[in-house]
Coordinates of C-alpha atoms in Angstrom, one line a residue:
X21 CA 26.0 -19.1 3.9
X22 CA 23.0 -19.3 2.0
X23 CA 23.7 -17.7 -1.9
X24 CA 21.2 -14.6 -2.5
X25 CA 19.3 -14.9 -5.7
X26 CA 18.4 -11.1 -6.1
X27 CA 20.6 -7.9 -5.2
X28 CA 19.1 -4.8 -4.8
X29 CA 20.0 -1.7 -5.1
X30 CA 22.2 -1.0 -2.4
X31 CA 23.6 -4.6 -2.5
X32 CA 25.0 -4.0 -6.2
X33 CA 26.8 -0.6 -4.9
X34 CA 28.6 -2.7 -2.0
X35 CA 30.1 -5.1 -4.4
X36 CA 31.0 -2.9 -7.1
X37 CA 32.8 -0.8 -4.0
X38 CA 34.7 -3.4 -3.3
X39 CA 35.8 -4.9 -6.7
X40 CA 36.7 -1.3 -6.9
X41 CA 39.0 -1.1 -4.2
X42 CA 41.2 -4.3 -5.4
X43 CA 38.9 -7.2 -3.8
X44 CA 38.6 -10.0 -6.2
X45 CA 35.0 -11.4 -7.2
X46 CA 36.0 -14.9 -5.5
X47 CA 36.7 -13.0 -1.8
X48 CA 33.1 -10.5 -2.8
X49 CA 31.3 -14.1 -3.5
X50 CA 32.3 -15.3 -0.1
X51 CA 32.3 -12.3 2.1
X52 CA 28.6 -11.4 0.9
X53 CA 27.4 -14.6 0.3
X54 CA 26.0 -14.2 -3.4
X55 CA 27.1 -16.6 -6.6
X56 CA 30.3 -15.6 -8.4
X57 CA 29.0 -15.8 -11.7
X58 CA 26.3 -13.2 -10.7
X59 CA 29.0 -11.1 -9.2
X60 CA 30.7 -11.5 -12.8
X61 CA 27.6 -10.4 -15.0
X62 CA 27.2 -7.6 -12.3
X63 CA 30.6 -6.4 -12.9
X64 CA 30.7 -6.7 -16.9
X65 CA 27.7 -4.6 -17.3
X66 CA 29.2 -2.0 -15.1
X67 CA 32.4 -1.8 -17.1
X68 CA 30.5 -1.8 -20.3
X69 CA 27.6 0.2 -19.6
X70 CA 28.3 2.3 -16.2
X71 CA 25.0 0.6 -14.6
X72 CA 23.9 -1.8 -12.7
X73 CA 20.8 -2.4 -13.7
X74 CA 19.2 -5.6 -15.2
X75 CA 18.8 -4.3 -18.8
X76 CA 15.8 -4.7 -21.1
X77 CA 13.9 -5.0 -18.5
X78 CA 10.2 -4.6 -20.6
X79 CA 11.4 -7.0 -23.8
X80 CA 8.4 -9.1 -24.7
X81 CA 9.4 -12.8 -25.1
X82 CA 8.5 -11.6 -29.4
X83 CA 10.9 -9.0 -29.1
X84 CA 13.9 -11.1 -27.3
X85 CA 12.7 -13.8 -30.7
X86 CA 13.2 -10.8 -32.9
X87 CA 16.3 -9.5 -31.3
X88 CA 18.2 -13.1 -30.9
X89 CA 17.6 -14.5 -34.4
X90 CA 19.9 -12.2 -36.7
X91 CA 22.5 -12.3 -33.8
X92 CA 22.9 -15.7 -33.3
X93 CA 22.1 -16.7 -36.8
X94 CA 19.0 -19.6 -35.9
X95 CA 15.7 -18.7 -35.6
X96 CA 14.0 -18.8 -32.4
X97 CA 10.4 -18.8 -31.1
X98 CA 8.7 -16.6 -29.0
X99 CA 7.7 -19.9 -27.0
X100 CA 11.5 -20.7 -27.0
X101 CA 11.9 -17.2 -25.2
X102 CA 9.1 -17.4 -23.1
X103 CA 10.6 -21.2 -21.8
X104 CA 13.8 -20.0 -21.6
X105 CA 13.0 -17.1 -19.5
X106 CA 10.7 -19.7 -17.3
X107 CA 13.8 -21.5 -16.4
X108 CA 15.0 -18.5 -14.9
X109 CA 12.1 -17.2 -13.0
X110 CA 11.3 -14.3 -15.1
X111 CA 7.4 -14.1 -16.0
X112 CA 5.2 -11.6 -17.0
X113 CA 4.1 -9.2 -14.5
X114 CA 2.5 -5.8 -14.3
X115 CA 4.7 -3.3 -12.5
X116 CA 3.3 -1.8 -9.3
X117 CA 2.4 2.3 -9.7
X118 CA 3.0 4.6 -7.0
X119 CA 2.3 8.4 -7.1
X120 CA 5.7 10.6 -7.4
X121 CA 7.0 12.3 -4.4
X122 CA 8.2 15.7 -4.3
X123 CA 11.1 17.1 -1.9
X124 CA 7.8 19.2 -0.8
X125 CA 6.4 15.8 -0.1
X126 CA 9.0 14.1 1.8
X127 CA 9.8 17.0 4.0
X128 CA 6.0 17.6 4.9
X129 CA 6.1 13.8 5.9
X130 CA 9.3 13.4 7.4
X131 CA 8.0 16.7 9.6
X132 CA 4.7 15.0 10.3
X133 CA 6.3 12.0 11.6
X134 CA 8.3 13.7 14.2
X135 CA 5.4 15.9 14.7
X136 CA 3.9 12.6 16.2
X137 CA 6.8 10.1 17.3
X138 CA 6.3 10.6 20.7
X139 CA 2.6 9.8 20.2
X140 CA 1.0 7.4 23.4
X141 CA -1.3 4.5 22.7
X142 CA -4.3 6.8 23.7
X143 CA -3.6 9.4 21.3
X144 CA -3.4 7.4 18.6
X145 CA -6.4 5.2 19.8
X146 CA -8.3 8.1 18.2
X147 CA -6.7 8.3 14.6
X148 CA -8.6 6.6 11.8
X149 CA -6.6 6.3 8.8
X150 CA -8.5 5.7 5.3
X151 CA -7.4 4.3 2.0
X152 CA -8.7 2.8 -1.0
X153 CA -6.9 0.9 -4.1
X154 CA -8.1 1.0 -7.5
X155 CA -7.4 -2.7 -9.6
X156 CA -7.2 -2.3 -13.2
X157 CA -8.7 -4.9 -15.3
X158 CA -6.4 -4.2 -17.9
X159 CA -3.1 -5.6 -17.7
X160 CA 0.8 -5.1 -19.1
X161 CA 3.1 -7.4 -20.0
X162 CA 6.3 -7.0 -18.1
X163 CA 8.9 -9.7 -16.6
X164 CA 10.5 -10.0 -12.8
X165 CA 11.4 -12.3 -11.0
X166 CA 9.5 -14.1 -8.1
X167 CA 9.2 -11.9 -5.2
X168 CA 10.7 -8.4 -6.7
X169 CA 7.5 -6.6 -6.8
X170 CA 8.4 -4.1 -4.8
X171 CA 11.9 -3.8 -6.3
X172 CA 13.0 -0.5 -7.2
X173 CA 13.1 -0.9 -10.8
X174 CA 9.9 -3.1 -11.0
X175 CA 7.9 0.3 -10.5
X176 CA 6.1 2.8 -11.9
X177 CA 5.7 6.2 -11.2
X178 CA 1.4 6.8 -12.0
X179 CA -0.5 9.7 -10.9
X180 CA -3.7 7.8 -12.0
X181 CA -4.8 5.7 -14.8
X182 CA -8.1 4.8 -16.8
X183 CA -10.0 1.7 -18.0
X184 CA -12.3 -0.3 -16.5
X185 CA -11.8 -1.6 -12.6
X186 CA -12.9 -2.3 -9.1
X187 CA -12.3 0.0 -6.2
X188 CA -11.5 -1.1 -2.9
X189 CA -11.3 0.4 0.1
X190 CA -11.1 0.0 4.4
X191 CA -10.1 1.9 7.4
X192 CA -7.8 0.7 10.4
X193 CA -7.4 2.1 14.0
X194 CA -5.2 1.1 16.7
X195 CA -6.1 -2.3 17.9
X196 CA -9.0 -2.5 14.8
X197 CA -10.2 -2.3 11.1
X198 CA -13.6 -2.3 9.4
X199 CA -14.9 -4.5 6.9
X200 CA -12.8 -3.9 3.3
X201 CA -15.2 -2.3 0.9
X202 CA -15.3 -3.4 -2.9
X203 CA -17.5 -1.6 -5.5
X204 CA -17.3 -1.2 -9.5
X205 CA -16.9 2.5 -8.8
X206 CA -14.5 5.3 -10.4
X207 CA -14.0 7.4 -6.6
X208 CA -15.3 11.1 -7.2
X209 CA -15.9 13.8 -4.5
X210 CA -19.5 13.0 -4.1
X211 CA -18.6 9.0 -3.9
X212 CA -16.1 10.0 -1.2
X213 CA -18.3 12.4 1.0
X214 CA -21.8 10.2 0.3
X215 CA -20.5 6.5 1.3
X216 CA -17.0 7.0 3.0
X217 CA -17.8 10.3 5.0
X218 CA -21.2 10.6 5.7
X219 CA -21.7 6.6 6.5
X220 CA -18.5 5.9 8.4
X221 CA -16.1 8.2 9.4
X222 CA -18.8 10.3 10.7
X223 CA -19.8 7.3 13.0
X224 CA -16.3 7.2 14.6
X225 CA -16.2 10.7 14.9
X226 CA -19.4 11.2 16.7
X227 CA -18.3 8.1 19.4
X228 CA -14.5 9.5 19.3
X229 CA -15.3 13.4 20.1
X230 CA -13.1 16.0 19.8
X231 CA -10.0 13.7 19.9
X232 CA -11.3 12.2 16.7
X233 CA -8.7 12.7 13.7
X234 CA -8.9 11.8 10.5
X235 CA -6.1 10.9 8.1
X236 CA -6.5 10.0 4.7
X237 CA -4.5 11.4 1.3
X238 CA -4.2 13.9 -0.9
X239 CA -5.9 12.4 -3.5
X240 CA -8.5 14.6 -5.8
X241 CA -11.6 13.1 -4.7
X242 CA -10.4 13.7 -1.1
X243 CA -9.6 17.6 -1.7
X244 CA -13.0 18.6 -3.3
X245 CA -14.8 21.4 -2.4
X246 CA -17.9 19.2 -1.5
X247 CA -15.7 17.3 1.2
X248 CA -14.0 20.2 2.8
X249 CA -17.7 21.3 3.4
X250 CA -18.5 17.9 4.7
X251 CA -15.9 17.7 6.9

């Protein structure tokens, strides 16, 4: 069995489980397929610390330099640190922001998508759903490894943020998707109802008819006063 080189969230609870009930970390290594040295480290920060979590997770390769030389007694580089953690995979990377969820949230969704399960082709032929993402130009330094971006603990909560960036933005139906839309633009109300609204959701709304729905978020720009008029 192929040896997993990242355990997630839910991965880490089943092995700690089992090393709880009596297993030993050779018969967890085998059963789940994962190295038992990583099963080790795994279990040594839960007895020391109660977590599972990888820790230090936003050191800069300085601060590891900083934190390694009056512990180990030799001094050490930040381009040692930086190597070092190349070797393993871990690089600077910008964590990904999503916007918080409420309970309020997740029921309203969670009712929305029963709501529509049962949904035919033809219904949903005549949803268009809208969303735009905003790239910062400005960047963090933060370390993951390859292919965690998504990870749990690689992630942000982020309402919104400022500095300079791009704006991009699309719409997809069933079986389709417009052109993707990139401007140097902050989005604002009138952005929203001027470009998006008026020049192309109205289009499919006017071939569409009455079916026509619209689904985008909840986003400020999106609730203005100006677009509830518009729409």
């Amino acid at each position: 069995m192929a040896q997993r080189k990242y355990l997630d969230d839910f991965l880490r609870g089943r092995i700690i489980g089992r090393l709880e009930c009596g297993r030993t970390q050779l018969e967890v290594s085998e059963e789940l397929g994962i190295a038992q040295s990583v099963i080790f480290r795994l279990w040594q920060r839960f007895q020391d610390d109660a977590v599972t979590a990888k820790r230090n997770r936003l050191n800069a390769a300085s601060d590891l330099s900083r934190q390694l030389s009056p512990t180990t007694g030799a001094t050490v580089s930040r381009q040692t640190a930086y190597r070092r953690l190349g070797h393993i995979g871990l690089y600077a990377r910008k964590p990904v922001r999503f916007v918080p969820l409420t309970v309020t949230h997740c029921h309203m969704r969670l009712t929305w998508n029963r709501e529509h399960a049962l949904w035919t082709p033809q219904k949903w032929s005549c949803v268009i759903f809208f969303d735009e993402s905003r790239f910062s130009l400005q960047s963090e330094s933060h370390r993951r490894a390859p292919g965690t971006r998504y990870h749990r603990e690689n992630t942000i909560e982020r309402h919104r943020y400022g500095g300079a960036g791009w704006l991009a933005w699309g719409e997809i139906i069933l079986g389709f998707r417009t052109d993707l839309y990139v401007q140097s633009v902050t989005m604002t109300g009138h952005i929203y109802r001027d470009v998006i609204l008026e020049q192309h959701v109205r289009l499919f709304r006017d071939v569409m008819g009455a079916e026509f729905l619209f689904m985008d978020d909840n986003a400020r720009p999106h609730r203005a006063n100006i677009v509830d008029e518009c729409l």
